[in-house]
Tab-separated table of C-alpha atoms in Angstrom:
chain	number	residue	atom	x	y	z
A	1	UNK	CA	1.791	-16.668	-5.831
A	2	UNK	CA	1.573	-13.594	-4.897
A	3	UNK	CA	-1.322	-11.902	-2.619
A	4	UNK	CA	-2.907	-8.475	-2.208
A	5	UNK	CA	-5.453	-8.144	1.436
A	6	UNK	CA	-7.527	-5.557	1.792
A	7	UNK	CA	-10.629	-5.519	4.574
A	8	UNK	CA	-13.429	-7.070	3.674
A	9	UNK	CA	-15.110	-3.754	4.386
A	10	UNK	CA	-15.220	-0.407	5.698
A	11	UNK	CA	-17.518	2.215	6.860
A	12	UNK	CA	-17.118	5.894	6.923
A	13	UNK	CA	-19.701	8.748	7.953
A	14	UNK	CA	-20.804	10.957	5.509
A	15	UNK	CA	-18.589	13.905	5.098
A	16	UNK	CA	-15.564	12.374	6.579
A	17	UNK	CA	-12.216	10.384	5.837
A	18	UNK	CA	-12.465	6.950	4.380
A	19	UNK	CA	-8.882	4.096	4.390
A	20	UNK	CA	-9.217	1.419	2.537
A	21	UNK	CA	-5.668	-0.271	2.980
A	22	UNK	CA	-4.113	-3.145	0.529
A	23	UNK	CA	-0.812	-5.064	1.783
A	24	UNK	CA	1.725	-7.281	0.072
A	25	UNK	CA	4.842	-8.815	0.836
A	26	UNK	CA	7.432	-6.186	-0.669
A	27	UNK	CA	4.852	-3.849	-2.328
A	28	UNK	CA	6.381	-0.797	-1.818
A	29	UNK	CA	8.999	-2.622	-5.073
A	30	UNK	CA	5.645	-2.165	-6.820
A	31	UNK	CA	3.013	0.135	-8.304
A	32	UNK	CA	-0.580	-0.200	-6.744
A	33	UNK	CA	-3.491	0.858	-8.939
A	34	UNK	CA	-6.970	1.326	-7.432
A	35	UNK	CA	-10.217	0.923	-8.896
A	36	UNK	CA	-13.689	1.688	-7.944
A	37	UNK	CA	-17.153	-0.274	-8.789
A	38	UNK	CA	-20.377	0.201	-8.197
A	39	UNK	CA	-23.239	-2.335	-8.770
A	40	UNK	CA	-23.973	-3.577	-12.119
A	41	UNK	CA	-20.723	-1.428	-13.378
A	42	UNK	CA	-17.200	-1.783	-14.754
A	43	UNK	CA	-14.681	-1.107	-12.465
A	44	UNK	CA	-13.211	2.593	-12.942
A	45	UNK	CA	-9.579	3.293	-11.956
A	46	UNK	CA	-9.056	5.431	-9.416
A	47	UNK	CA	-5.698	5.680	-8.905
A	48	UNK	CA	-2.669	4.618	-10.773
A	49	UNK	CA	1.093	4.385	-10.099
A	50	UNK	CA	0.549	4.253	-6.692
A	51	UNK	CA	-0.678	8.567	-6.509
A	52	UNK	CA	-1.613	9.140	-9.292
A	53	UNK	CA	-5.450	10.021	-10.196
A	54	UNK	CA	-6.500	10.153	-13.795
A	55	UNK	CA	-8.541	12.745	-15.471
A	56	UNK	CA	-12.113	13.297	-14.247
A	57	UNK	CA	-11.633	11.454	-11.113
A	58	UNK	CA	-12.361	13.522	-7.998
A	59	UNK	CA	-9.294	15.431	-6.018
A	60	UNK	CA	-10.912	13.674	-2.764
A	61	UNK	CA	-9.543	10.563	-3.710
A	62	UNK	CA	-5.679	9.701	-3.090
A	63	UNK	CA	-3.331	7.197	-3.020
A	64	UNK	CA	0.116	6.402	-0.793
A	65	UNK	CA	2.082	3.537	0.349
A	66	UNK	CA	4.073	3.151	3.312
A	67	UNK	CA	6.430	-0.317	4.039
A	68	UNK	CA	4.003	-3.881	3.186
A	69	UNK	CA	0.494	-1.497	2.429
A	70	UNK	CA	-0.974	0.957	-0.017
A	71	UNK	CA	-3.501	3.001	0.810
A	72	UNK	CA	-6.585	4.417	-0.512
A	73	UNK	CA	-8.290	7.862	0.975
A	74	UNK	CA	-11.532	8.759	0.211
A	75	UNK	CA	-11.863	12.270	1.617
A	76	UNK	CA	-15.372	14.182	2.509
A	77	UNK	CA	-16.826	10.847	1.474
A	78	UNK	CA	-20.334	11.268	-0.522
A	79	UNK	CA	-22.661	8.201	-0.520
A	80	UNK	CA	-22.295	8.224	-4.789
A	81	UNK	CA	-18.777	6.625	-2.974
A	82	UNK	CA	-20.256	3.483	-1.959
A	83	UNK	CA	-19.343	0.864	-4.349
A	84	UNK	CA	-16.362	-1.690	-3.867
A	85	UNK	CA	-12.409	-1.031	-4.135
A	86	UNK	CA	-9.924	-3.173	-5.355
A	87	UNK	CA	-6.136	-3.120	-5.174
A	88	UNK	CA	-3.915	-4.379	-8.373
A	89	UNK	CA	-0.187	-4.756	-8.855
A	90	UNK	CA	1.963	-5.870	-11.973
A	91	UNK	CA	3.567	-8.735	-10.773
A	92	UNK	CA	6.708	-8.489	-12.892
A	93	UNK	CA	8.863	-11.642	-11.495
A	94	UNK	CA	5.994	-13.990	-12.212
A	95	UNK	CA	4.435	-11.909	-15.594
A	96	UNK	CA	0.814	-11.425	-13.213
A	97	UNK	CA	-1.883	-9.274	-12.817
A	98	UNK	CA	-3.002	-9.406	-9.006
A	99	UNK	CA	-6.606	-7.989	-7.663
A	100	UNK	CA	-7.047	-7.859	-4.168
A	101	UNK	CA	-10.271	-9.178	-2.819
A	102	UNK	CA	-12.327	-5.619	-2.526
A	103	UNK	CA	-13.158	-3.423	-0.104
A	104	UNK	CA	-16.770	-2.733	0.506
A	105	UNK	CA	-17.027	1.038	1.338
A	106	UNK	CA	-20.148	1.967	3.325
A	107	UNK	CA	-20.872	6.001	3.956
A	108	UNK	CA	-23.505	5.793	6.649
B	1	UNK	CA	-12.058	7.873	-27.481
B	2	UNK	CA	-11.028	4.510	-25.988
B	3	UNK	CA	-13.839	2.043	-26.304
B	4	UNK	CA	-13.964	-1.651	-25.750
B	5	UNK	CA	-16.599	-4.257	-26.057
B	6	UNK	CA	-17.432	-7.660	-25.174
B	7	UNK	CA	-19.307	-10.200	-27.049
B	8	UNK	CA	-19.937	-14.083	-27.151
B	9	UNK	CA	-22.618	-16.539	-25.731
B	10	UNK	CA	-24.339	-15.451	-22.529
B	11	UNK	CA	-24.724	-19.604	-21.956
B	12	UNK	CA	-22.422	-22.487	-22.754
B	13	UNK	CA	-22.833	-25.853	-21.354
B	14	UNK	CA	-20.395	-27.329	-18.739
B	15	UNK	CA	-17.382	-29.059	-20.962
B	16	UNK	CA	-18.081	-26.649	-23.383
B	17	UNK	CA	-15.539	-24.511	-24.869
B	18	UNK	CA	-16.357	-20.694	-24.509
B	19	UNK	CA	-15.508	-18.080	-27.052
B	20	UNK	CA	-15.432	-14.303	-26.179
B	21	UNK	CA	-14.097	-11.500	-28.636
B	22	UNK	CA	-13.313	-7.859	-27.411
B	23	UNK	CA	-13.916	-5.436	-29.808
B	24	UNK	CA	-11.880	-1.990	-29.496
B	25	UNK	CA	-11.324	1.541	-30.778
B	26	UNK	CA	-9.432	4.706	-30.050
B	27	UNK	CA	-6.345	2.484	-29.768
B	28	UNK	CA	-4.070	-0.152	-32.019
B	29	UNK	CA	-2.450	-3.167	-30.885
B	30	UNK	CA	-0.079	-2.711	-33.566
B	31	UNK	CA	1.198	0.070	-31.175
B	32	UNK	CA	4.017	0.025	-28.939
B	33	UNK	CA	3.241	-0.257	-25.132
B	34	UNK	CA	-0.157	-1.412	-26.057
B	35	UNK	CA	-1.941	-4.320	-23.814
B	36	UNK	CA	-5.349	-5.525	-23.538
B	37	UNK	CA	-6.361	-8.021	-20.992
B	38	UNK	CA	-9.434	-10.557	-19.885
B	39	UNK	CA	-10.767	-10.108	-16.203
B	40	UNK	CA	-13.960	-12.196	-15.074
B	41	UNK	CA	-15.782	-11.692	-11.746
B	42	UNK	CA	-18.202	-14.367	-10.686
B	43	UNK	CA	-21.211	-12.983	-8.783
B	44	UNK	CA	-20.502	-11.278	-5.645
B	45	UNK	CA	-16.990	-12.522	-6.143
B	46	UNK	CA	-13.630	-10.598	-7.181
B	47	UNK	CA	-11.841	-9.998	-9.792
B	48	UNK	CA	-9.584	-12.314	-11.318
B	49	UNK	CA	-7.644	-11.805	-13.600
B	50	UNK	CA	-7.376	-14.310	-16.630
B	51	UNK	CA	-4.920	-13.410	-19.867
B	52	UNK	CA	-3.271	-10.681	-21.468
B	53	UNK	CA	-1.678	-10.037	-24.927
B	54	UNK	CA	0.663	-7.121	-26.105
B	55	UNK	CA	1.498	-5.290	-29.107
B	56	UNK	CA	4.788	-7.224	-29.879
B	57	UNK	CA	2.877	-10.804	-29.278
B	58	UNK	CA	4.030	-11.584	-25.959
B	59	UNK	CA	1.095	-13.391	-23.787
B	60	UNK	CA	0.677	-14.036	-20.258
B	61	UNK	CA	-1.605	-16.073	-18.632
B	62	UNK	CA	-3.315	-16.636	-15.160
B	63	UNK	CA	-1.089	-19.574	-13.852
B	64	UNK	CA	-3.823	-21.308	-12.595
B	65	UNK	CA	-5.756	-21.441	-15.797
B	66	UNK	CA	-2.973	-21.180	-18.463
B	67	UNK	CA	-3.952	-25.056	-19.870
B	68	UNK	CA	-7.624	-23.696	-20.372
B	69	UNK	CA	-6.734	-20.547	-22.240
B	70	UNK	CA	-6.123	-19.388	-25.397
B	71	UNK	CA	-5.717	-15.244	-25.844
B	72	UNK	CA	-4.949	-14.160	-29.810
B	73	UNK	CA	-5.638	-11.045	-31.785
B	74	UNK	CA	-6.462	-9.888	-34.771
B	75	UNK	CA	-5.072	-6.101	-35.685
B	76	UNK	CA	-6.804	-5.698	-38.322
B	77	UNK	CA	-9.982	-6.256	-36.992
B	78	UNK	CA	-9.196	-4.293	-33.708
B	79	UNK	CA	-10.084	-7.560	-31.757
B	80	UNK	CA	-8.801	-9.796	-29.201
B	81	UNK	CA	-10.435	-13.445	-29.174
B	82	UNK	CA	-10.174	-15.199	-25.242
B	83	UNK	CA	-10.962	-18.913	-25.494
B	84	UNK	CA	-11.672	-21.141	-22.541
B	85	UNK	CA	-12.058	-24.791	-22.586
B	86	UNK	CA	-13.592	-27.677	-20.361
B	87	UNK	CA	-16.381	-24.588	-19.209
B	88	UNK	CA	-17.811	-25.717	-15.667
B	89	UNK	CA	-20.406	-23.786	-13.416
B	90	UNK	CA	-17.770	-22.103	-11.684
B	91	UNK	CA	-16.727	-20.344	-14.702
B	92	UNK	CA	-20.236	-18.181	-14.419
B	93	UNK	CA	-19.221	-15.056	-14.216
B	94	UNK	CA	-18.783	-11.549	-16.053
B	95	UNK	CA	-15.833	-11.365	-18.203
B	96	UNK	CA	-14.426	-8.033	-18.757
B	97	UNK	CA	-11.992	-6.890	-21.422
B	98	UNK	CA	-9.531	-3.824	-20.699
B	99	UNK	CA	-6.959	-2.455	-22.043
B	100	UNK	CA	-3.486	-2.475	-19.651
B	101	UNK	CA	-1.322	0.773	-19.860
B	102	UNK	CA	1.926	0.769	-18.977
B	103	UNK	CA	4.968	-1.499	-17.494
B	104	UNK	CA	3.389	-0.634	-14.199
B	105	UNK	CA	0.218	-2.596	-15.610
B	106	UNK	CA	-2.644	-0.353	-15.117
B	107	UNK	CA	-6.070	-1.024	-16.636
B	108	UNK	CA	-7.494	2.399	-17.631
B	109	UNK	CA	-10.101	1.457	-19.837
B	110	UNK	CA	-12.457	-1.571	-19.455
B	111	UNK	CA	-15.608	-2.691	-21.324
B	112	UNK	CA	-18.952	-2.798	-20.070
B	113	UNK	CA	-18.601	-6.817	-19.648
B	114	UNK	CA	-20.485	-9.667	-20.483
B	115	UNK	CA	-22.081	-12.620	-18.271
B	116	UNK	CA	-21.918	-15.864	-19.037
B	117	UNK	CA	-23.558	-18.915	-17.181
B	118	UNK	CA	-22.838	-22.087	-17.136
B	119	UNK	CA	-25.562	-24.902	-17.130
B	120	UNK	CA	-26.334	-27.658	-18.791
């Protein structure tokens, strides 16, 4: 089946640049869609379609991919940015939904 | 305004058969391109995703659970009915209903989820 990794965590300083990265055999074939979640919460997407941010989410957050791993930036991170990331893809060959295992962001 | 909400027993006993309806609005399943889907996360834990069902009747299910599940809908009650047999502890966890935009399988609106234990 198929498999998403992301970190199990990552810490950023207030104020600066936060990575969270996601890989998969052959994902650049794919769209990666992030979401975000805090404690308690639904998750929120973040990103879709890879770039793409929808309506009311902040500019500071983008999305890329490069070869095997997507990529999520979290720029001039704010601690209200703490919460946990995951990574999803459409897995069309086998009709899936995938979640990576999350990313625990930390803004010290 | 896209709204989606999940309701059943917050305890079943293990062997059990759970029972969990999403309730929507702002959307029909009678539309084309129109998805919702079942996500639980056990405490702590990730998300996993469990079932899905589309406007035209096609249905998908998490391979590794596909003999436990059952995903239907009814349109004209704007409600999607997950069913999950033989519950065990493991199965404690928050299920979440969403509904998945797209071919590219996005999930841009989720409800606020619902937690069910298992325990005899």
């Amino acid at each position: 089946s198929y498999e998403l990794t992301q970190p199990l965590s990552v810490s950023v300083a207030l104020g600066q640049t936060a990575i969270i990265t996601c890989g998969g055999n052959n994902i650049g074939s794919k769209s990666v869609h992030w979401y975000q979640q805090k404690p308690g919460q639904a998750p929120v997407l973040v990103i879709y379609r890879d770039t793409n941010r929808p309506s009311g989410i902040p500019e500071r957050f983008s999305g890329s991919k490069s070869g095997n791993t997507a990529t999520l930036t979290v720029n001039r991170a704010q601690a209200g940015d703490e919460a946990h990331y995951y990574c999803q893809v459409w897995d069309s060959s086998v009709a899936l939904v995938v979640f990576g295992g999350g990313t625990k962001l930390t803004v010290l | 305004q896209v709204t989606l909400r999940e309701s059943g027993p917050a305890l079943v006993k293990p062997t059990q058969t759970l029972t969990l309806t999403c309730t929507f609005s702002g959307f029909s399943l009678t539309t084309y391109g129109m998805r919702v889907t079942w996500v639980r996360q056990p405490p702590g834990k990730a998300l996993e995703w469990l079932a899905r069902i589309d406007w035209n009747d096609d249905i998908f299910y998490n391979t590794s659970l596909r003999t436990r599940l059952t995903i239907s809908k009814d349109t004209s009650k704007n409600q999607v009915v997950l069913t999950m047999t033989n519950m065990d502890p493991v199965d404690t966890a928050t299920y979440y209903c969403a509904r998945l935009y797209d071919r590219t399988g996005y999930l841009d609106y989720w409800g606020q989820g619902t937690l069910v234990t298992v325990s005899s």
